[in-house]
Structures are given as structure tokens and as C-alpha cells.
PDB file of C-alpha atoms and ligand atoms in Angstrom:
ATOM      1  CA  MET A   1       0.000   0.000   0.000  1.00  0.00           C
ATOM      2  CA  ASN A   2       1.240   3.506  -0.840  1.00  0.00           C
ATOM      3  CA  ILE A   3       1.230   5.655   2.288  1.00  0.00           C
ATOM      4  CA  ILE A   4       2.582   9.162   2.779  1.00  0.00           C
ATOM      5  CA  THR A   5       3.091   9.828   6.480  1.00  0.00           C
ATOM      6  CA  ASN A   6       2.207  13.170   8.024  1.00  0.00           C
ATOM      7  CA  ASP A   7       5.813  14.148   8.691  1.00  0.00           C
ATOM      8  CA  LYS A   8       6.124  14.676   4.912  1.00  0.00           C
ATOM      9  CA  SER A   9       4.414  18.047   4.833  1.00  0.00           C
ATOM     10  CA  ILE A  10       4.640  21.263   2.868  1.00  0.00           C
ATOM     11  CA  TYR A  11       3.318  24.730   3.663  1.00  0.00           C
ATOM     12  CA  ALA A  12       3.175  26.024   0.105  1.00  0.00           C
ATOM     13  CA  MET A  13       2.314  24.302  -3.153  1.00  0.00           C
ATOM     14  CA  SER A  14       5.152  24.759  -5.620  1.00  0.00           C
ATOM     15  CA  ALA A  15       6.842  23.149  -8.603  1.00  0.00           C
ATOM     16  CA  ALA A  16      10.019  23.293  -6.508  1.00  0.00           C
ATOM     17  CA  ASN A  17       8.760  20.802  -3.892  1.00  0.00           C
ATOM     18  CA  ALA A  18      10.502  17.438  -4.209  1.00  0.00           C
ATOM     19  CA  PRO A  19       8.045  14.531  -4.503  1.00  0.00           C
ATOM     20  CA  VAL A  20       7.977  12.180  -1.508  1.00  0.00           C
ATOM     21  CA  LEU A  21       6.313   9.303  -3.385  1.00  0.00           C
ATOM     22  CA  THR A  22       5.897   8.386  -7.046  1.00  0.00           C
ATOM     23  CA  VAL A  23       3.015   6.202  -8.269  1.00  0.00           C
ATOM     24  CA  LEU A  24       1.477   5.092 -11.542  1.00  0.00           C
ATOM     25  CA  ALA A  25      -1.775   6.656 -12.689  1.00  0.00           C
ATOM     26  CA  GLY A  26      -4.655   4.572 -11.333  1.00  0.00           C
ATOM     27  CA  SER A  27      -2.931   3.957  -7.986  1.00  0.00           C
ATOM     28  CA  ARG A  28      -4.496   4.130  -4.570  1.00  0.00           C
ATOM     29  CA  VAL A  29      -2.613   6.245  -2.034  1.00  0.00           C
ATOM     30  CA  ILE A  30      -3.142   7.034   1.642  1.00  0.00           C
ATOM     31  CA  PHE A  31      -2.255  10.525   2.855  1.00  0.00           C
ATOM     32  CA  GLU A  32      -1.865  10.806   6.635  1.00  0.00           C
ATOM     33  CA  THR A  33      -2.582  14.381   7.641  1.00  0.00           C
ATOM     34  CA  LYS A  34      -2.073  16.665  10.633  1.00  0.00           C
ATOM     35  CA  ASP A  35      -4.793  19.107  11.602  1.00  0.00           C
ATOM     36  CA  CYS A  36      -4.548  22.643  10.195  1.00  0.00           C
ATOM     37  CA  PHE A  37      -2.769  23.823  13.348  1.00  0.00           C
ATOM     38  CA  GLY A  38      -0.077  21.194  12.858  1.00  0.00           C
ATOM     39  CA  GLY A  39      -1.240  19.580  16.099  1.00  0.00           C
ATOM     40  CA  GLN A  40      -0.125  22.613  18.121  1.00  0.00           C
ATOM     41  CA  ILE A  41      -3.419  23.089  19.982  1.00  0.00           C
ATOM     42  CA  THR A  42      -3.922  20.467  22.625  1.00  0.00           C
ATOM     43  CA  CYS A  43      -6.075  22.243  25.200  1.00  0.00           C
ATOM     44  CA  GLU A  44      -8.782  24.891  25.196  1.00  0.00           C
ATOM     45  CA  THR A  45      -6.634  27.393  27.084  1.00  0.00           C
ATOM     46  CA  ASP A  46      -3.762  27.338  24.556  1.00  0.00           C
ATOM     47  CA  ALA A  47      -2.935  30.899  23.559  1.00  0.00           C
ATOM     48  CA  PHE A  48      -3.107  31.799  19.886  1.00  0.00           C
ATOM     49  CA  ASP A  49      -0.179  34.143  20.407  1.00  0.00           C
ATOM     50  CA  GLY A  50       1.903  31.105  21.250  1.00  0.00           C
ATOM     51  CA  LEU A  51       1.212  29.405  17.907  1.00  0.00           C
ATOM     52  CA  ASP A  52       4.019  29.023  15.412  1.00  0.00           C
ATOM     53  CA  TRP A  53       2.209  30.469  12.376  1.00  0.00           C
ATOM     54  CA  GLY A  54       4.852  28.964  10.141  1.00  0.00           C
ATOM     55  CA  ARG A  55       3.387  25.568  10.981  1.00  0.00           C
ATOM     56  CA  ILE A  56      -0.233  26.336  10.036  1.00  0.00           C
ATOM     57  CA  ASN A  57      -1.998  24.487   7.203  1.00  0.00           C
ATOM     58  CA  PRO A  58       0.465  21.678   6.549  1.00  0.00           C
ATOM     59  CA  ALA A  59      -0.376  19.578   3.492  1.00  0.00           C
ATOM     60  CA  THR A  60       0.967  16.051   3.214  1.00  0.00           C
ATOM     61  CA  GLY A  61       2.905  15.298   0.041  1.00  0.00           C
ATOM     62  CA  PRO A  62       3.626  16.018  -2.670  1.00  0.00           C
ATOM     63  CA  LEU A  63       2.810  12.917  -4.704  1.00  0.00           C
ATOM     64  CA  TYR A  64       4.248  12.501  -8.194  1.00  0.00           C
ATOM     65  CA  VAL A  65       1.826  10.738 -10.559  1.00  0.00           C
ATOM     66  CA  GLU A  66       3.601   9.090 -13.500  1.00  0.00           C
ATOM     67  CA  GLY A  67       2.270  10.194 -16.857  1.00  0.00           C
ATOM     68  CA  ALA A  68       0.710  13.424 -15.600  1.00  0.00           C
ATOM     69  CA  GLU A  69       2.055  16.142 -17.878  1.00  0.00           C
ATOM     70  CA  ILE A  70       1.438  19.868 -18.184  1.00  0.00           C
ATOM     71  CA  GLY A  71      -2.017  20.491 -19.651  1.00  0.00           C
ATOM     72  CA  ASP A  72      -3.505  17.190 -18.428  1.00  0.00           C
ATOM     73  CA  ILE A  73      -6.117  16.843 -15.696  1.00  0.00           C
ATOM     74  CA  LEU A  74      -5.450  15.016 -12.443  1.00  0.00           C
ATOM     75  CA  SER A  75      -8.479  13.100 -11.201  1.00  0.00           C
ATOM     76  CA  VAL A  76      -8.532  12.465  -7.445  1.00  0.00           C
ATOM     77  CA  THR A  77     -11.273  10.200  -6.129  1.00  0.00           C
ATOM     78  CA  ILE A  78     -11.747  10.443  -2.367  1.00  0.00           C
ATOM     79  CA  GLU A  79     -12.302   6.809  -1.369  1.00  0.00           C
ATOM     80  CA  LYS A  80     -12.185   7.155   2.396  1.00  0.00           C
ATOM     81  CA  ILE A  81     -11.645   9.807   5.079  1.00  0.00           C
ATOM     82  CA  GLU A  82     -10.686   8.591   8.549  1.00  0.00           C
ATOM     83  CA  ILE A  83     -10.579  11.178  11.323  1.00  0.00           C
ATOM     84  CA  ALA A  84      -9.414  11.456  14.922  1.00  0.00           C
ATOM     85  CA  ASP A  85     -12.003  11.298  17.702  1.00  0.00           C
ATOM     86  CA  LYS A  86     -11.399  14.904  18.741  1.00  0.00           C
ATOM     87  CA  GLY A  87     -11.213  18.154  16.807  1.00  0.00           C
ATOM     88  CA  VAL A  88     -10.370  21.796  17.416  1.00  0.00           C
ATOM     89  CA  VAL A  89     -12.572  24.764  16.508  1.00  0.00           C
ATOM     90  CA  ALA A  90     -11.525  28.359  17.069  1.00  0.00           C
ATOM     91  CA  CYS A  91     -12.822  31.876  16.631  1.00  0.00           C
ATOM     92  CA  GLY A  92     -11.751  35.273  17.838  1.00  0.00           C
ATOM     93  CA  GLN A  93     -10.367  38.709  17.246  1.00  0.00           C
ATOM     94  CA  ASP A  94      -9.913  39.666  13.581  1.00  0.00           C
ATOM     95  CA  MET A  95     -10.738  36.123  12.497  1.00  0.00           C
ATOM     96  CA  GLY A  96     -13.506  35.406  10.042  1.00  0.00           C
ATOM     97  CA  THR A  97     -16.749  37.243   9.428  1.00  0.00           C
ATOM     98  CA  LEU A  98     -17.327  38.288  13.042  1.00  0.00           C
ATOM     99  CA  GLY A  99     -13.740  38.949  14.093  1.00  0.00           C
ATOM    100  CA  HIS A 100     -14.518  42.595  14.884  1.00  0.00           C
ATOM    101  CA  LEU A 101     -16.940  41.539  17.645  1.00  0.00           C
ATOM    102  CA  PHE A 102     -14.275  39.709  19.673  1.00  0.00           C
ATOM    103  CA  ASP A 103     -11.544  41.035  21.904  1.00  0.00           C
ATOM    104  CA  GLN A 104     -10.039  37.638  22.588  1.00  0.00           C
ATOM    105  CA  ASN A 105      -9.722  34.216  21.021  1.00  0.00           C
ATOM    106  CA  HIS A 106     -11.713  31.116  21.891  1.00  0.00           C
ATOM    107  CA  ILE A 107     -10.888  27.461  21.399  1.00  0.00           C
ATOM    108  CA  LYS A 108     -13.101  24.411  21.836  1.00  0.00           C
ATOM    109  CA  ILE A 109     -11.879  20.855  21.643  1.00  0.00           C
ATOM    110  CA  LEU A 110     -14.878  18.753  20.694  1.00  0.00           C
ATOM    111  CA  SER A 111     -15.342  15.008  20.859  1.00  0.00           C
ATOM    112  CA  ILE A 112     -16.666  13.003  17.944  1.00  0.00           C
ATOM    113  CA  VAL A 113     -18.785  10.097  19.126  1.00  0.00           C
ATOM    114  CA  GLU A 114     -20.582   7.670  16.826  1.00  0.00           C
ATOM    115  CA  ASP A 115     -20.238  10.050  13.867  1.00  0.00           C
ATOM    116  CA  LYS A 116     -21.662  12.969  15.817  1.00  0.00           C
ATOM    117  CA  VAL A 117     -19.987  16.153  16.990  1.00  0.00           C
ATOM    118  CA  ILE A 118     -20.675  16.713  20.702  1.00  0.00           C
ATOM    119  CA  PHE A 119     -20.838  20.529  20.660  1.00  0.00           C
ATOM    120  CA  SER A 120     -22.254  20.986  24.154  1.00  0.00           C
ATOM    121  CA  ASP A 121     -24.374  19.139  26.708  1.00  0.00           C
ATOM    122  CA  ASP A 122     -27.482  19.777  24.659  1.00  0.00           C
ATOM    123  CA  ILE A 123     -26.202  20.237  21.108  1.00  0.00           C
ATOM    124  CA  SER A 124     -24.853  17.509  18.856  1.00  0.00           C
ATOM    125  CA  PHE A 125     -25.018  17.077  15.115  1.00  0.00           C
ATOM    126  CA  PRO A 126     -23.788  14.652  12.436  1.00  0.00           C
ATOM    127  CA  ILE A 127     -20.236  14.988  11.179  1.00  0.00           C
ATOM    128  CA  ASN A 128     -19.582  15.949   7.553  1.00  0.00           C
ATOM    129  CA  LYS A 129     -16.036  14.807   6.909  1.00  0.00           C
ATOM    130  CA  MET A 130     -14.179  16.757   4.231  1.00  0.00           C
ATOM    131  CA  VAL A 131     -10.755  17.666   2.917  1.00  0.00           C
ATOM    132  CA  GLY A 132     -10.047  21.410   3.332  1.00  0.00           C
ATOM    133  CA  VAL A 133      -6.701  21.730   1.543  1.00  0.00           C
ATOM    134  CA  ILE A 134      -6.025  19.760  -1.640  1.00  0.00           C
ATOM    135  CA  GLY A 135      -4.123  20.837  -4.698  1.00  0.00           C
ATOM    136  CA  THR A 136      -1.490  20.356  -7.337  1.00  0.00           C
ATOM    137  CA  ALA A 137       1.593  22.504  -7.796  1.00  0.00           C
ATOM    138  CA  PRO A 138       0.954  25.784  -9.609  1.00  0.00           C
ATOM    139  CA  ALA A 139       2.890  26.492 -12.802  1.00  0.00           C
ATOM    140  CA  VAL A 140       6.581  27.343 -12.379  1.00  0.00           C
ATOM    141  CA  SER A 141       5.851  30.938 -13.441  1.00  0.00           C
ATOM    142  CA  GLU A 142       3.468  31.335 -10.500  1.00  0.00           C
ATOM    143  CA  GLY A 143       6.085  30.479  -7.913  1.00  0.00           C
ATOM    144  CA  GLU A 144       4.716  29.065  -4.678  1.00  0.00           C
ATOM    145  CA  ILE A 145       1.201  29.458  -3.280  1.00  0.00           C
ATOM    146  CA  SER A 146       0.687  29.107   0.474  1.00  0.00           C
ATOM    147  CA  CYS A 147      -1.408  26.091   1.494  1.00  0.00           C
ATOM    148  CA  GLY A 148      -3.719  28.624   3.202  1.00  0.00           C
ATOM    149  CA  THR A 149      -4.776  30.147  -0.123  1.00  0.00           C
ATOM    150  CA  PRO A 150      -7.185  28.639  -2.659  1.00  0.00           C
ATOM    151  CA  CYS A 151      -6.677  29.226  -6.378  1.00  0.00           C
ATOM    152  CA  LEU A 152      -6.956  27.446  -9.735  1.00  0.00           C
ATOM    153  CA  HIS A 153      -4.553  24.718  -8.583  1.00  0.00           C
ATOM    154  CA  GLY A 154      -6.839  23.900  -5.622  1.00  0.00           C
ATOM    155  CA  GLY A 155      -5.311  24.688  -2.238  1.00  0.00           C
ATOM    156  CA  ASN A 156      -7.388  25.834   0.729  1.00  0.00           C
ATOM    157  CA  LEU A 157     -10.722  25.367  -1.056  1.00  0.00           C
ATOM    158  CA  ASP A 158     -12.598  24.495   2.151  1.00  0.00           C
ATOM    159  CA  CYS A 159     -15.394  22.981   0.078  1.00  0.00           C
ATOM    160  CA  LYS A 160     -17.569  20.515   1.977  1.00  0.00           C
ATOM    161  CA  LYS A 161     -18.284  18.580  -1.221  1.00  0.00           C
ATOM    162  CA  ILE A 162     -14.681  17.330  -1.286  1.00  0.00           C
ATOM    163  CA  THR A 163     -15.671  14.277   0.668  1.00  0.00           C
ATOM    164  CA  GLU A 164     -15.926  10.490   0.455  1.00  0.00           C
ATOM    165  CA  GLY A 165     -17.213   9.331  -2.901  1.00  0.00           C
ATOM    166  CA  ALA A 166     -16.441  12.554  -4.738  1.00  0.00           C
ATOM    167  CA  THR A 167     -13.970  12.921  -7.579  1.00  0.00           C
ATOM    168  CA  LEU A 168     -12.035  16.173  -7.755  1.00  0.00           C
ATOM    169  CA  LEU A 169     -10.455  17.308 -11.017  1.00  0.00           C
ATOM    170  CA  LEU A 170      -7.381  19.519 -10.728  1.00  0.00           C
ATOM    171  CA  PRO A 171      -5.072  20.964 -13.387  1.00  0.00           C
ATOM    172  CA  VAL A 172      -1.645  19.457 -14.011  1.00  0.00           C
ATOM    173  CA  ASN A 173       0.746  22.426 -14.123  1.00  0.00           C
ATOM    174  CA  VAL A 174       4.029  20.546 -13.718  1.00  0.00           C
ATOM    175  CA  SER A 175       5.150  17.009 -14.577  1.00  0.00           C
ATOM    176  CA  GLY A 176       3.763  14.525 -12.043  1.00  0.00           C
ATOM    177  CA  ALA A 177       1.131  17.054 -10.835  1.00  0.00           C
ATOM    178  CA  LEU A 178       2.608  17.099  -7.280  1.00  0.00           C
ATOM    179  CA  LEU A 179      -0.606  16.445  -5.347  1.00  0.00           C
ATOM    180  CA  ALA A 180      -0.754  17.353  -1.650  1.00  0.00           C
ATOM    181  CA  MET A 181      -3.579  17.529   0.872  1.00  0.00           C
ATOM    182  CA  GLY A 182      -4.414  18.218   4.506  1.00  0.00           C
ATOM    183  CA  ASP A 183      -6.704  20.310   6.712  1.00  0.00           C
ATOM    184  CA  LEU A 184      -9.370  17.653   7.287  1.00  0.00           C
ATOM    185  CA  HIS A 185     -12.598  18.834   8.879  1.00  0.00           C
ATOM    186  CA  ALA A 186     -14.958  16.633  10.877  1.00  0.00           C
ATOM    187  CA  ALA A 187     -17.601  19.271  10.288  1.00  0.00           C
ATOM    188  CA  MET A 188     -17.899  22.572   8.459  1.00  0.00           C
ATOM    189  CA  GLY A 189     -20.802  24.669   7.258  1.00  0.00           C
ATOM    190  CA  ASP A 190     -20.900  26.561   3.973  1.00  0.00           C
ATOM    191  CA  GLY A 191     -19.039  29.805   4.625  1.00  0.00           C
ATOM    192  CA  GLU A 192     -16.845  28.597   7.505  1.00  0.00           C
ATOM    193  CA  ILE A 193     -17.622  32.027   8.913  1.00  0.00           C
ATOM    194  CA  GLY A 194     -15.626  31.740  12.150  1.00  0.00           C
ATOM    195  CA  VAL A 195     -12.451  30.860  10.156  1.00  0.00           C
ATOM    196  CA  SER A 196     -12.218  27.265  11.311  1.00  0.00           C
ATOM    197  CA  GLY A 197     -13.953  23.982  10.722  1.00  0.00           C
ATOM    198  CA  LEU A 198     -13.767  21.197  13.276  1.00  0.00           C
ATOM    199  CA  GLU A 199     -10.074  20.701  12.572  1.00  0.00           C
ATOM    200  CA  VAL A 200      -8.908  17.098  12.823  1.00  0.00           C
ATOM    201  CA  ALA A 201      -5.929  14.925  12.072  1.00  0.00           C
ATOM    202  CA  GLY A 202      -6.633  11.812  10.036  1.00  0.00           C
ATOM    203  CA  ARG A 203      -5.968  10.018   6.814  1.00  0.00           C
ATOM    204  CA  VAL A 204      -7.398  10.155   3.337  1.00  0.00           C
ATOM    205  CA  THR A 205      -7.419   7.264   0.866  1.00  0.00           C
ATOM    206  CA  VAL A 206      -7.545   8.441  -2.732  1.00  0.00           C
ATOM    207  CA  THR A 207      -7.249   7.000  -6.220  1.00  0.00           C
ATOM    208  CA  VAL A 208      -5.338   9.233  -8.619  1.00  0.00           C
ATOM    209  CA  ASP A 209      -5.690   9.136 -12.384  1.00  0.00           C
ATOM    210  CA  VAL A 210      -4.728  11.230 -15.375  1.00  0.00           C
ATOM    211  CA  ILE A 211      -7.126  12.551 -18.005  1.00  0.00           C
ATOM    212  CA  LYS A 212      -5.480  13.482 -21.286  1.00  0.00           C
ATOM    213  CA  GLY A 213      -6.697  15.892 -23.927  1.00  0.00           C
ATOM    214  CA  LYS A 214      -9.219  17.881 -21.871  1.00  0.00           C
ATOM    215  CA  LYS A 215      -8.953  21.437 -20.650  1.00  0.00           C
ATOM    216  CA  LEU A 216     -10.075  22.430 -17.177  1.00  0.00           C
ATOM    217  CA  GLN A 217     -11.332  25.997 -16.652  1.00  0.00           C
ATOM    218  CA  THR A 218     -11.456  25.631 -12.870  1.00  0.00           C
ATOM    219  CA  PRO A 219     -11.284  22.744 -10.412  1.00  0.00           C
ATOM    220  CA  MET A 220     -14.382  20.530 -10.658  1.00  0.00           C
ATOM    221  CA  ILE A 221     -16.091  17.968  -8.441  1.00  0.00           C
ATOM    222  CA  PHE A 222     -18.263  15.061  -9.512  1.00  0.00           C
ATOM    223  CA  ASP A 223     -20.321  13.107  -7.008  1.00  0.00           C
ATOM    224  CA  ASP A 224     -23.280  10.712  -7.215  1.00  0.00           C
ATOM    225  CA  THR A 225     -25.730  13.479  -7.944  1.00  0.00           C
ATOM    226  CA  HIS A 226     -23.970  16.665  -9.044  1.00  0.00           C
ATOM    227  CA  ILE A 227     -21.355  18.250 -11.274  1.00  0.00           C
ATOM    228  CA  MET A 228     -19.651  21.205  -9.614  1.00  0.00           C
ATOM    229  CA  THR A 229     -17.232  23.924 -10.664  1.00  0.00           C
ATOM    230  CA  ILE A 230     -15.187  25.742  -8.025  1.00  0.00           C
ATOM    231  CA  ALA A 231     -13.641  29.189  -8.241  1.00  0.00           C
ATOM    232  CA  SER A 232     -11.758  31.366  -5.755  1.00  0.00           C
ATOM    233  CA  HIS A 233     -11.215  35.121  -5.817  1.00  0.00           C
ATOM    234  CA  GLU A 234     -10.686  37.964  -3.341  1.00  0.00           C
ATOM    235  CA  ASP A 235     -14.052  39.267  -4.500  1.00  0.00           C
ATOM    236  CA  LEU A 236     -17.048  36.949  -4.034  1.00  0.00           C
ATOM    237  CA  ASP A 237     -18.875  38.379  -7.069  1.00  0.00           C
ATOM    238  CA  MET A 238     -15.883  37.611  -9.280  1.00  0.00           C
ATOM    239  CA  ALA A 239     -15.700  34.070  -7.880  1.00  0.00           C
ATOM    240  CA  VAL A 240     -19.378  33.578  -8.795  1.00  0.00           C
ATOM    241  CA  ASP A 241     -18.701  34.783 -12.344  1.00  0.00           C
ATOM    242  CA  ILE A 242     -15.677  32.517 -12.801  1.00  0.00           C
ATOM    243  CA  ALA A 243     -17.381  29.390 -11.412  1.00  0.00           C
ATOM    244  CA  THR A 244     -20.527  30.013 -13.465  1.00  0.00           C
ATOM    245  CA  GLU A 245     -18.597  30.578 -16.673  1.00  0.00           C
ATOM    246  CA  SER A 246     -16.632  27.417 -16.033  1.00  0.00           C
ATOM    247  CA  MET A 247     -19.880  25.462 -15.661  1.00  0.00           C
ATOM    248  CA  VAL A 248     -21.340  26.968 -18.848  1.00  0.00           C
ATOM    249  CA  LYS A 249     -18.219  25.979 -20.774  1.00  0.00           C
ATOM    250  CA  TYR A 250     -18.407  22.457 -19.357  1.00  0.00           C
ATOM    251  CA  LEU A 251     -22.070  22.080 -20.357  1.00  0.00           C
ATOM    252  CA  MET A 252     -21.311  23.381 -23.860  1.00  0.00           C
ATOM    253  CA  GLU A 253     -18.217  21.258 -24.449  1.00  0.00           C
ATOM    254  CA  GLU A 254     -19.197  18.029 -22.704  1.00  0.00           C
ATOM    255  CA  LYS A 255     -22.980  18.055 -22.916  1.00  0.00           C
ATOM    256  CA  GLY A 256     -23.343  19.743 -26.295  1.00  0.00           C
ATOM    257  CA  MET A 257     -25.527  22.564 -25.017  1.00  0.00           C
ATOM    258  CA  THR A 258     -25.738  26.040 -26.509  1.00  0.00           C
ATOM    259  CA  LEU A 259     -24.609  29.039 -24.464  1.00  0.00           C
ATOM    260  CA  ALA A 260     -28.230  30.110 -24.052  1.00  0.00           C
ATOM    261  CA  ASP A 261     -29.463  26.661 -22.995  1.00  0.00           C
ATOM    262  CA  ALA A 262     -26.592  26.191 -20.545  1.00  0.00           C
ATOM    263  CA  THR A 263     -27.262  29.617 -19.034  1.00  0.00           C
ATOM    264  CA  MET A 264     -30.993  28.962 -18.737  1.00  0.00           C
ATOM    265  CA  LEU A 265     -30.411  25.537 -17.205  1.00  0.00           C
ATOM    266  CA  ILE A 266     -28.088  26.894 -14.517  1.00  0.00           C
ATOM    267  CA  SER A 267     -30.516  29.743 -13.871  1.00  0.00           C
ATOM    268  CA  LEU A 268     -33.437  27.361 -13.402  1.00  0.00           C
ATOM    269  CA  ALA A 269     -31.886  24.265 -11.885  1.00  0.00           C
ATOM    270  CA  GLY A 270     -28.320  25.049 -10.873  1.00  0.00           C
ATOM    271  CA  ASN A 271     -27.198  26.365  -7.512  1.00  0.00           C
ATOM    272  CA  VAL A 272     -24.533  28.931  -6.734  1.00  0.00           C
ATOM    273  CA  CYS A 273     -23.202  27.981  -3.301  1.00  0.00           C
ATOM    274  CA  ILE A 274     -20.618  29.441  -1.001  1.00  0.00           C
ATOM    275  CA  CYS A 275     -17.769  27.189   0.089  1.00  0.00           C
ATOM    276  CA  GLN A 276     -15.905  29.636   2.312  1.00  0.00           C
ATOM    277  CA  VAL A 277     -15.656  33.405   2.843  1.00  0.00           C
ATOM    278  CA  VAL A 278     -12.726  33.568   5.274  1.00  0.00           C
ATOM    279  CA  ASP A 279      -9.562  32.531   3.405  1.00  0.00           C
ATOM    280  CA  PRO A 280      -7.323  34.987   1.475  1.00  0.00           C
ATOM    281  CA  LYS A 281      -9.544  34.233  -1.528  1.00  0.00           C
ATOM    282  CA  LYS A 282     -13.211  33.294  -1.145  1.00  0.00           C
ATOM    283  CA  THR A 283     -14.511  30.140  -2.786  1.00  0.00           C
ATOM    284  CA  ILE A 284     -17.734  29.520  -4.690  1.00  0.00           C
ATOM    285  CA  ARG A 285     -19.125  26.373  -6.232  1.00  0.00           C
ATOM    286  CA  VAL A 286     -21.783  26.061  -8.895  1.00  0.00           C
ATOM    287  CA  GLU A 287     -23.752  22.808  -8.763  1.00  0.00           C
ATOM    288  CA  VAL A 288     -25.788  21.251 -11.553  1.00  0.00           C
ATOM    289  CA  LYS A 289     -27.504  17.875 -11.348  1.00  0.00           C
ATOM    290  CA  ASN A 290     -25.579  15.189 -13.177  1.00  0.00           C
ATOM    291  CA  CYS A 291     -28.514  14.070 -15.319  1.00  0.00           C
ATOM    292  CA  TYR A 292     -28.684  16.627 -18.096  1.00  0.00           C
ATOM    293  CA  GLY A 293     -27.369  16.723 -21.625  1.00  0.00           C
ATOM    294  CA  LYS A 294     -26.111  14.171 -24.076  1.00  0.00           C
ATOM    295  CA  ASN A 295     -24.960  11.697 -21.462  1.00  0.00           C
ATOM    296  CA  LYS A 296     -28.432  11.375 -20.001  1.00  0.00           C
ATOM    297  CA  LYS A 297     -29.701   7.815 -19.992  1.00  0.00           C
ATOM    298  CA  ALA A 298     -33.132   7.205 -21.473  1.00  0.00           C
ATOM    299  CA  THR A 299     -35.819   7.012 -18.809  1.00  0.00           C
TER     300      THR A 299
HETATM  301 CA1  LIG B   1      -9.020  25.451   5.597  1.00  0.00          CA
HETATM  302 ZN1  LIG B   2      -9.348  23.651   8.315  1.00  0.00          ZN
END
């Protein structure tokens, strides 16, 4: 079994990172991951000031996938996400949407019992396991991109649809793609408004594959029911435009729809959803049901 242990971590995605494992396309790989704090928070009274910010958002990897060349697409199917039985959530001054209302920071360490988050004595809710940071190396000309920032290569997308059973498509910008991931969440709502999910260590089992001869406008996700495009931008309106245009292009190129039909379909039956609004760039996804167009089976 191919395993990358969580001591093999990077803090920026870059063509300059040396691969820690090389596999053939079609391989299954396990990525062991630290939580987004690098395991530095172990009790609720830990001071944020004491954190080593250079050790935030570690991503395990990178993985070199044989045959992945510039211009290809890397397909990453999330087979399984295993998480620790405790997670950390934080909020506070200058963090997230409500940072201006706080004059100090707050940390909760929450237990996960029988697939539920125990938030308090009287509040519990089901987990929604997801991968927060996942990406390939950006092109050499782009230098390095911090694992805390989402962009076209992936990165800190904080999209709750990147979960078990989903397939994520990412661009290949350098030979081997150099896939890395981390920042697992046991739970996170759309928006992640307080700046943190329920941050957990764990491990992710993925199958990686290479798609030749197709162009990706933005990262995409396919799951049992939906096709999704994801875009990140400092400005939420711009992110909506980019994700929507990416979906229109997909429907035109892969489903044979006209621009007008694709636009009308998204307007009537697609959803523009927020992934997160708290990272250096905000992330939007556009979701369309995976039952339209030329691939539809006769019913
Ligand atoms: Ca994150
Ligand atoms: Zn996180």
C-alpha cells in the first residue's frame, strides 16, 4: 500500500517541492494528515499568540503521478476519510466574518462520538467529513502558493463537497502534478464564517488518475448526484462569475448545449453555493444535477 506519512508536509504548493512518493496513474494512495494547526493546539486554554504560524496548514505530500504532464487533468477520487475522535474549533479577534466583535480568542476541543460532533451538553449534530486543503503545484511561473490560499490549482478550497465518494479534477501544471492535501474537517458549514472547521488529524485514501486531452477551466467535483465547478477570488462576485462561466463551458463542451441553454439551465436548476468566505480568496461552487445533456440515460 502507498502511504505518505504526516511528517512529509509542505506549507506552500510549488513546482520546486521534491516529490515524496511516485506512483502510476490509477494507484491508490493514503495521505496521513495533521490538523490545520499542525497539532499545536492540545487544550482549550492554549494561547493563539503562542502558535508558530509557520506551521499552520500543513499539506501532506507532494505525490508525483507518473504520466501526468502539463495540460492534463489530475483526477482524485476520495475513497475514504478517517478522522481522529477529537477536533479543534476556534474563533476570535480579527478572524472570520465576526472577528470585529471579539476582543479575545476562543478554542473548543470537541469530541466526535458515533459520527456525531458533541458541541455541548445539549447540542450535537452529524459529522460531515471533508478535505479542506487539496491541490497540485501551480505552474513554475506562478512560484509558490501558500497552502492557506485557494486558487486554480486547488489549495485551501474548504469545500464541503470534497468528501468520500467525490472525484475532484485539478489541473496538471508541472510534470507529475505534485498532489498534496491536509486540513481535514470533521464538520464545516458553507461559509466557515468563524475561520475554522472542526479541525482534525486523520488520513485520506484516494485514487489518482490522469485525463489526457481535456482542458479544465477551474477545479471541478463530480459526485453521485452533481457536477460542480469551483472558483476562488478575493471578490465573491468575481468568484461567482468565474465558477458560473466554467460550468457553462463544461455544459457546452461536454454536454453539447448552446450558451443560451446552458445559461438557462443553470438559472433554473443550478445552484450557486458558497464554500468559504474567510480565506485569502473566497470560494464559490456552482452545482448542476448530473442528469442533463447528451450523457443522459433514457428514462
Ligand atoms: Ca481550511
Ligand atoms: Zn481547516
